[in-house]
Amino acid sequence: MKLEHAALWTADLERCKEFYVRYFDASYGKIYLNKNKEFSSYFLSFSTGARLEIMHNPSIGTKGAFSGEYLGVAHLAFCTGSRQAVDSLTERLRSDGFTIVEGPRETGDGYYESVVLDPDGNRLEITS
């Protein structure tokens, strides 16, 4: 058995799509629209075969300002393949105004990573 995909709600579907395309090399298919439910989504695909569904509905509220950990999905992790790539992507995100929560740093369990927030405040680990 394998995990087919993960899904995130977003306040701005196009902004979210462009974030993952620009910084994580995602590709995407045709937008899905359900006008009756005011629902729209994209499936994003990554070179490893992993998929992420990003979804929007105007009735879904936001978490508000980043307040640390919470129950539910804790983070998504993207492996860049090297420490240099972690440093480079982290700096690119910082320069473009995204929140860097931690790092880059070596963790106690042997990862080299940084933690950043996507446009909707979801935690992303960028690992080597």
Coordinates of N, CA, C and O in Angstrom, one line a residue:
M1 N 0.8 -1.2 0.0 CA 0.0 0.0 0.0 C 0.9 1.2 0.0 O 2.0 1.2 0.6
K2 N 0.4 2.3 -0.7 CA 1.2 3.5 -0.7 C 0.2 4.7 -0.4 O -0.9 4.6 -0.7
L3 N 0.8 5.8 0.1 CA 0.0 7.0 0.3 C -0.2 7.6 -1.1 O 0.8 7.9 -1.8
E4 N -1.4 7.8 -1.5 CA -1.7 8.3 -2.9 C -1.4 9.8 -3.0 O -0.7 10.2 -4.0
H5 N -1.8 10.6 -2.1 CA -1.5 12.0 -2.1 C -1.9 12.6 -0.7 O -2.6 12.1 0.0
A6 N -1.3 13.8 -0.5 CA -1.7 14.6 0.7 C -2.5 15.8 0.1 O -2.3 16.1 -1.1
A7 N -3.2 16.5 0.9 CA -4.0 17.6 0.5 C -4.0 18.8 1.5 O -3.9 18.6 2.7
L8 N -4.0 20.0 0.9 CA -4.0 21.2 1.7 C -5.1 22.2 1.3 O -5.3 22.3 0.0
W9 N -5.8 22.8 2.2 CA -6.6 23.9 1.8 C -5.8 25.2 1.7 O -4.8 25.4 2.4
T10 N -6.2 26.0 0.7 CA -5.5 27.3 0.5 C -6.5 28.4 0.4 O -7.6 28.2 -0.2
A11 N -6.1 29.6 0.8 CA -6.9 30.8 0.6 C -6.9 31.3 -0.8 O -7.8 32.0 -1.3
D12 N -5.8 31.0 -1.5 CA -5.6 31.5 -2.9 C -5.0 30.4 -3.7 O -3.8 30.1 -3.7
L13 N -5.8 29.7 -4.5 CA -5.4 28.5 -5.3 C -4.2 28.8 -6.2 O -3.2 28.1 -6.3
E14 N -4.3 29.9 -7.0 CA -3.3 30.2 -8.0 C -2.0 30.6 -7.3 O -0.9 30.2 -7.7
R15 N -2.0 31.4 -6.2 CA -0.8 31.7 -5.5 C -0.1 30.5 -5.0 O 1.1 30.4 -5.1
C16 N -0.9 29.6 -4.4 CA -0.3 28.4 -3.8 C 0.3 27.5 -4.9 O 1.4 27.0 -4.7
K17 N -0.4 27.4 -6.0 CA 0.1 26.6 -7.1 C 1.4 27.1 -7.6 O 2.4 26.4 -7.7
E18 N 1.5 28.4 -7.8 CA 2.7 29.1 -8.3 C 3.9 28.9 -7.3 O 5.0 28.8 -7.7
F19 N 3.6 29.0 -6.0 CA 4.6 28.8 -5.0 C 5.3 27.4 -5.1 O 6.5 27.3 -5.2
Y20 N 4.5 26.3 -5.2 CA 5.1 25.0 -5.3 C 5.7 24.7 -6.7 O 6.7 24.0 -6.8
V21 N 5.2 25.4 -7.7 CA 5.8 25.3 -9.0 C 7.2 26.0 -9.0 O 8.2 25.4 -9.4
R22 N 7.2 27.2 -8.5 CA 8.4 28.0 -8.5 C 9.5 27.5 -7.6 O 10.7 27.4 -8.0
Y23 N 9.2 27.1 -6.4 CA 10.2 26.7 -5.4 C 10.5 25.2 -5.3 O 11.6 24.8 -4.9
F24 N 9.5 24.4 -5.7 CA 9.7 22.9 -5.5 C 9.5 22.1 -6.8 O 9.3 20.9 -6.8
D25 N 9.5 22.8 -8.0 CA 9.5 22.2 -9.3 C 8.3 21.3 -9.5 O 8.4 20.3 -10.2
A26 N 7.2 21.7 -8.9 CA 5.9 20.9 -9.1 C 5.4 21.1 -10.5 O 5.6 22.2 -11.1
S27 N 4.7 20.1 -11.0 CA 4.0 20.3 -12.3 C 2.5 20.1 -11.9 O 2.2 19.6 -10.8
Y28 N 1.6 20.6 -12.7 CA 0.2 20.5 -12.3 C -0.7 20.2 -13.5 O -0.3 20.4 -14.7
G29 N -1.8 19.6 -13.3 CA -2.8 19.3 -14.3 C -3.8 20.3 -14.4 O -3.7 21.4 -13.9
K30 N -4.9 20.0 -15.0 CA -6.1 20.9 -15.3 C -6.7 21.2 -13.9 O -6.9 20.3 -13.1
I31 N -7.2 22.4 -13.8 CA -7.9 22.8 -12.6 C -9.3 22.0 -12.5 O -9.9 21.8 -13.6
Y32 N -9.7 21.6 -11.3 CA -11.0 20.9 -11.1 C -11.9 22.0 -10.5 O -11.5 22.6 -9.5
L33 N -13.0 22.2 -11.1 CA -14.0 23.1 -10.5 C -15.3 22.4 -10.3 O -15.8 21.7 -11.2
N34 N -15.9 22.7 -9.1 CA -17.3 22.2 -8.8 C -18.0 23.4 -8.4 O -17.9 23.9 -7.2
K35 N -18.8 24.0 -9.3 CA -19.4 25.3 -9.0 C -20.5 25.2 -8.0 O -20.7 26.1 -7.2
N36 N -21.2 24.0 -7.9 CA -22.2 23.8 -6.9 C -21.7 23.9 -5.5 O -22.3 24.4 -4.6
K37 N -20.5 23.3 -5.3 CA -19.9 23.3 -3.9 C -18.9 24.5 -3.8 O -18.2 24.5 -2.7
E38 N -18.7 25.3 -4.8 CA -17.7 26.4 -4.7 C -16.3 25.8 -4.4 O -15.5 26.4 -3.7
F39 N -16.0 24.7 -5.0 CA -14.7 24.0 -4.7 C -13.9 24.0 -6.0 O -14.4 23.8 -7.1
S40 N -12.6 24.2 -5.8 CA -11.6 24.1 -6.9 C -10.3 23.5 -6.3 O -10.0 23.6 -5.1
S41 N -9.6 22.8 -7.2 CA -8.4 22.2 -6.8 C -7.5 21.9 -8.0 O -7.9 21.9 -9.1
Y42 N -6.2 21.7 -7.6 CA -5.2 21.2 -8.6 C -4.5 20.1 -7.9 O -4.3 20.1 -6.7
F43 N -4.0 19.1 -8.7 CA -3.1 18.1 -8.2 C -1.7 18.5 -8.7 O -1.5 18.8 -9.9
L44 N -0.8 18.7 -7.8 CA 0.6 19.0 -8.1 C 1.4 17.7 -8.0 O 1.2 16.9 -7.1
S45 N 2.3 17.5 -9.0 CA 3.1 16.3 -9.1 C 4.6 16.7 -8.9 O 5.0 17.8 -9.5
F46 N 5.4 15.9 -8.3 CA 6.8 16.1 -8.1 C 7.6 15.0 -8.7 O 7.0 13.9 -9.0
S47 N 8.8 15.2 -9.0 CA 9.7 14.3 -9.8 C 9.8 12.9 -9.2 O 10.0 11.9 -9.9
T48 N 9.5 12.8 -7.9 CA 9.6 11.5 -7.2 C 8.4 10.7 -7.3 O 8.3 9.6 -6.9
G49 N 7.3 11.3 -7.9 CA 6.0 10.6 -8.0 C 5.0 11.0 -6.9 O 3.9 10.7 -7.0
A50 N 5.5 11.8 -5.9 CA 4.6 12.3 -4.9 C 3.6 13.3 -5.5 O 4.0 14.0 -6.4
R51 N 2.4 13.3 -4.9 CA 1.4 14.3 -5.4 C 0.8 15.0 -4.2 O 0.7 14.5 -3.1
L52 N 0.5 16.3 -4.4 CA -0.1 17.2 -3.4 C -1.4 17.8 -4.1 O -1.3 18.4 -5.1
E53 N -2.5 17.6 -3.4 CA -3.7 18.3 -3.9 C -3.9 19.6 -3.1 O -3.8 19.6 -1.9
I54 N -4.0 20.7 -3.8 CA -4.3 22.0 -3.2 C -5.7 22.3 -3.5 O -6.1 22.2 -4.7
M55 N -6.4 22.8 -2.5 CA -7.9 22.9 -2.6 C -8.3 24.3 -2.1 O -7.7 24.8 -1.2
H56 N -9.4 24.8 -2.7 CA -9.9 26.1 -2.3 C -11.5 26.0 -2.2 O -12.1 25.4 -3.1
N57 N -12.0 26.6 -1.2 CA -13.4 26.8 -1.0 C -13.5 28.1 -0.2 O -12.9 28.2 0.9
P58 N -14.3 29.1 -0.6 CA -14.3 30.4 0.1 C -14.9 30.2 1.6 O -14.7 31.1 2.4
S59 N -15.6 29.1 1.9 CA -16.1 29.0 3.2 C -15.1 28.4 4.2 O -15.4 28.4 5.4
I60 N -13.9 28.0 3.7 CA -12.9 27.4 4.6 C -12.1 28.6 5.3 O -11.6 29.4 4.6
G61 N -12.1 28.6 6.6 CA -11.4 29.7 7.3 C -9.9 29.4 7.3 O -9.4 28.4 7.0
T62 N -9.2 30.4 7.8 CA -7.7 30.3 7.9 C -7.3 30.0 9.4 O -8.1 30.3 10.3
K63 N -6.1 29.5 9.5 CA -5.6 29.3 10.8 C -5.2 30.6 11.6 O -5.0 30.6 12.7
G64 N -5.1 31.7 10.8 CA -4.7 32.9 11.4 C -3.2 33.0 11.4 O -2.5 32.2 10.7
A65 N -2.6 33.8 12.2 CA -1.2 34.0 12.2 C -0.5 32.8 12.7 O -1.1 32.0 13.6
F66 N 0.7 32.5 12.3 CA 1.5 31.3 12.7 C 1.6 31.3 14.2 O 2.0 32.3 14.8
S67 N 1.2 30.3 14.8 CA 1.3 30.2 16.3 C 2.0 28.9 16.8 O 1.8 28.5 17.9
G68 N 2.9 28.3 15.9 CA 3.6 27.2 16.3 C 2.9 25.9 15.9 O 2.2 25.8 14.9
E69 N 3.1 24.8 16.7 CA 2.6 23.5 16.4 C 1.1 23.5 16.7 O 0.6 24.2 17.5
Y70 N 0.4 22.5 16.1 CA -1.0 22.3 16.3 C -1.4 20.9 15.9 O -0.6 20.2 15.3
L71 N -2.5 20.4 16.4 CA -3.0 19.0 16.0 C -3.3 19.0 14.5 O -3.8 19.9 13.9
G72 N -3.0 17.8 13.9 CA -3.3 17.7 12.5 C -1.9 17.4 11.8 O -0.9 17.1 12.4
V73 N -1.9 17.7 10.5 CA -0.7 17.5 9.7 C 0.3 18.5 10.3 O 0.0 19.7 10.4
A74 N 1.5 18.0 10.6 CA 2.6 18.9 11.2 C 3.4 19.6 10.1 O 3.7 20.8 10.3
H75 N 3.7 18.9 9.0 CA 4.6 19.5 8.0 C 4.6 18.6 6.8 O 4.3 17.4 6.8
L76 N 5.1 19.2 5.7 CA 5.5 18.4 4.5 C 7.0 18.6 4.4 O 7.6 19.6 4.7
A77 N 7.7 17.5 4.0 CA 9.1 17.6 3.9 C 9.6 17.3 2.4 O 9.0 16.4 1.8
F78 N 10.5 18.2 2.0 CA 11.0 18.1 0.6 C 12.5 17.9 0.7 O 13.2 18.6 1.4
C79 N 13.0 16.8 0.1 CA 14.4 16.5 0.1 C 15.1 17.1 -1.1 O 14.7 16.8 -2.3
T80 N 16.1 17.9 -0.9 CA 16.8 18.6 -2.0 C 18.0 17.8 -2.5 O 18.4 18.0 -3.6
G81 N 18.5 16.9 -1.7 CA 19.6 16.1 -2.1 C 21.0 16.6 -1.6 O 21.9 15.8 -1.7
S82 N 21.1 17.8 -1.1 CA 22.4 18.3 -0.6 C 22.2 19.4 0.4 O 21.2 20.1 0.4
R83 N 23.2 19.6 1.3 CA 23.2 20.7 2.2 C 23.2 22.0 1.4 O 22.5 23.0 1.8
Q84 N 24.0 22.1 0.4 CA 24.1 23.3 -0.4 C 22.7 23.7 -1.0 O 22.4 24.9 -1.0
A85 N 22.0 22.7 -1.5 CA 20.7 23.0 -2.0 C 19.7 23.4 -1.0 O 18.9 24.3 -1.2
V86 N 19.8 22.9 0.3 CA 19.0 23.4 1.4 C 19.3 24.8 1.6 O 18.4 25.7 1.8
D87 N 20.6 25.2 1.7 CA 21.0 26.5 2.0 C 20.5 27.5 0.9 O 20.0 28.6 1.2
S88 N 20.7 27.1 -0.3 CA 20.3 27.9 -1.5 C 18.8 28.2 -1.5 O 18.4 29.3 -1.7
L89 N 18.0 27.1 -1.4 CA 16.5 27.3 -1.5 C 16.0 28.1 -0.3 O 15.2 28.9 -0.4
T90 N 16.6 27.8 0.9 CA 16.2 28.6 2.1 C 16.5 30.1 1.9 O 15.6 30.9 2.2
E91 N 17.7 30.4 1.4 CA 18.0 31.8 1.2 C 17.1 32.4 0.1 O 16.7 33.6 0.2
R92 N 16.8 31.7 -1.0 CA 15.9 32.2 -2.0 C 14.5 32.5 -1.4 O 14.0 33.6 -1.7
L93 N 14.0 31.6 -0.6 CA 12.7 31.9 0.0 C 12.8 33.1 1.0 O 11.9 33.9 1.0
R94 N 13.9 33.2 1.8 CA 14.0 34.3 2.7 C 14.1 35.6 1.9 O 13.4 36.6 2.2
S95 N 14.8 35.6 0.8 CA 15.0 36.8 0.0 C 13.6 37.2 -0.7 O 13.4 38.4 -0.9
D96 N 12.8 36.2 -0.9 CA 11.5 36.5 -1.5 C 10.4 36.8 -0.5 O 9.2 36.9 -0.8
G97 N 10.8 36.9 0.8 CA 9.9 37.4 1.8 C 9.1 36.3 2.6 O 8.2 36.6 3.3
F98 N 9.5 35.0 2.4 CA 8.8 34.0 3.1 C 9.4 33.8 4.5 O 10.6 34.1 4.7
T99 N 8.6 33.3 5.4 CA 9.0 33.2 6.8 C 9.9 31.9 7.0 O 9.5 30.8 6.6
I100 N 11.1 32.1 7.5 CA 12.0 31.0 7.8 C 11.8 30.8 9.3 O 12.2 31.6 10.1
V101 N 11.3 29.6 9.7 CA 11.0 29.3 11.1 C 12.3 28.9 11.8 O 12.6 29.3 12.9
E102 N 13.1 28.0 11.2 CA 14.3 27.5 11.7 C 15.3 27.2 10.7 O 14.9 26.9 9.5
G103 N 16.6 27.3 11.0 CA 17.7 26.8 10.2 C 18.1 27.7 9.1 O 17.7 28.8 9.1
P104 N 18.9 27.1 8.2 CA 19.3 25.7 8.2 C 20.1 25.3 9.4 O 20.9 26.1 9.9
R105 N 19.9 24.0 9.7 CA 20.6 23.5 10.9 C 20.7 21.9 10.8 O 19.9 21.3 10.1
E106 N 21.6 21.3 11.6 CA 21.6 19.9 11.7 C 20.7 19.5 12.9 O 20.9 20.1 14.0
T107 N 19.8 18.6 12.7 CA 18.9 18.2 13.8 C 19.5 17.1 14.6 O 20.5 16.4 14.2
G108 N 18.9 16.8 15.8 CA 19.4 15.8 16.6 C 19.3 14.4 16.1 O 20.0 13.5 16.4
D109 N 18.3 14.2 15.1 CA 18.2 12.9 14.5 C 18.9 12.8 13.1 O 18.6 11.9 12.4
G110 N 19.8 13.7 12.9 CA 20.7 13.6 11.7 C 20.3 14.3 10.5 O 21.0 14.1 9.4
Y111 N 19.2 15.0 10.4 CA 18.8 15.7 9.2 C 19.5 17.1 9.2 O 19.8 17.7 10.2
Y112 N 19.8 17.5 8.0 CA 20.2 18.9 7.8 C 18.9 19.5 7.1 O 18.5 19.1 6.1
E113 N 18.4 20.6 7.8 CA 17.1 21.1 7.3 C 16.9 22.5 7.7 O 17.6 23.1 8.6
S114 N 15.9 23.1 7.0 CA 15.3 24.4 7.4 C 13.8 24.2 7.4 O 13.3 23.2 6.8
V115 N 13.1 25.0 8.2 CA 11.7 25.0 8.2 C 11.2 26.3 7.8 O 11.6 27.4 8.3
V116 N 10.3 26.3 6.7 CA 9.8 27.6 6.2 C 8.2 27.4 6.2 O 7.7 26.4 6.3
L117 N 7.6 28.6 6.0 CA 6.1 28.6 5.9 C 5.7 28.9 4.4 O 6.3 29.8 3.8
D118 N 4.8 28.1 3.9 CA 4.3 28.4 2.6 C 3.3 29.6 2.7 O 3.1 30.2 3.7
P119 N 2.8 30.1 1.6 CA 1.9 31.3 1.6 C 0.7 31.2 2.5 O 0.2 32.2 2.9
D120 N 0.3 30.0 2.9 CA -0.9 29.8 3.8 C -0.4 29.5 5.2 O -1.3 29.1 6.0
G121 N 0.9 29.5 5.5 CA 1.4 29.2 6.8 C 1.6 27.8 7.1 O 1.8 27.4 8.3
N122 N 1.6 26.9 6.1 CA 1.9 25.5 6.3 C 3.4 25.3 6.5 O 4.2 25.9 5.8
R123 N 3.8 24.5 7.4 CA 5.2 24.3 7.7 C 5.8 23.3 6.6 O 5.2 22.2 6.4
L124 N 6.9 23.7 6.1 CA 7.6 22.9 5.1 C 9.0 22.6 5.6 O 9.7 23.6 6.0
E125 N 9.5 21.4 5.7 CA 10.9 21.1 6.0 C 11.6 20.9 4.6 O 11.1 20.2 3.7
I126 N 12.7 21.6 4.5 CA 13.6 21.5 3.4 C 14.8 20.7 3.9 O 15.5 21.2 4.7
T127 N 15.0 19.5 3.4 CA 16.0 18.6 3.9 C 17.1 18.3 2.9 O 16.8 18.4 1.7
S128 N 18.2 17.8 3.4 CA 19.2 17.3 2.4 C 19.1 15.8 2.2 O 19.6 15.2 1.4

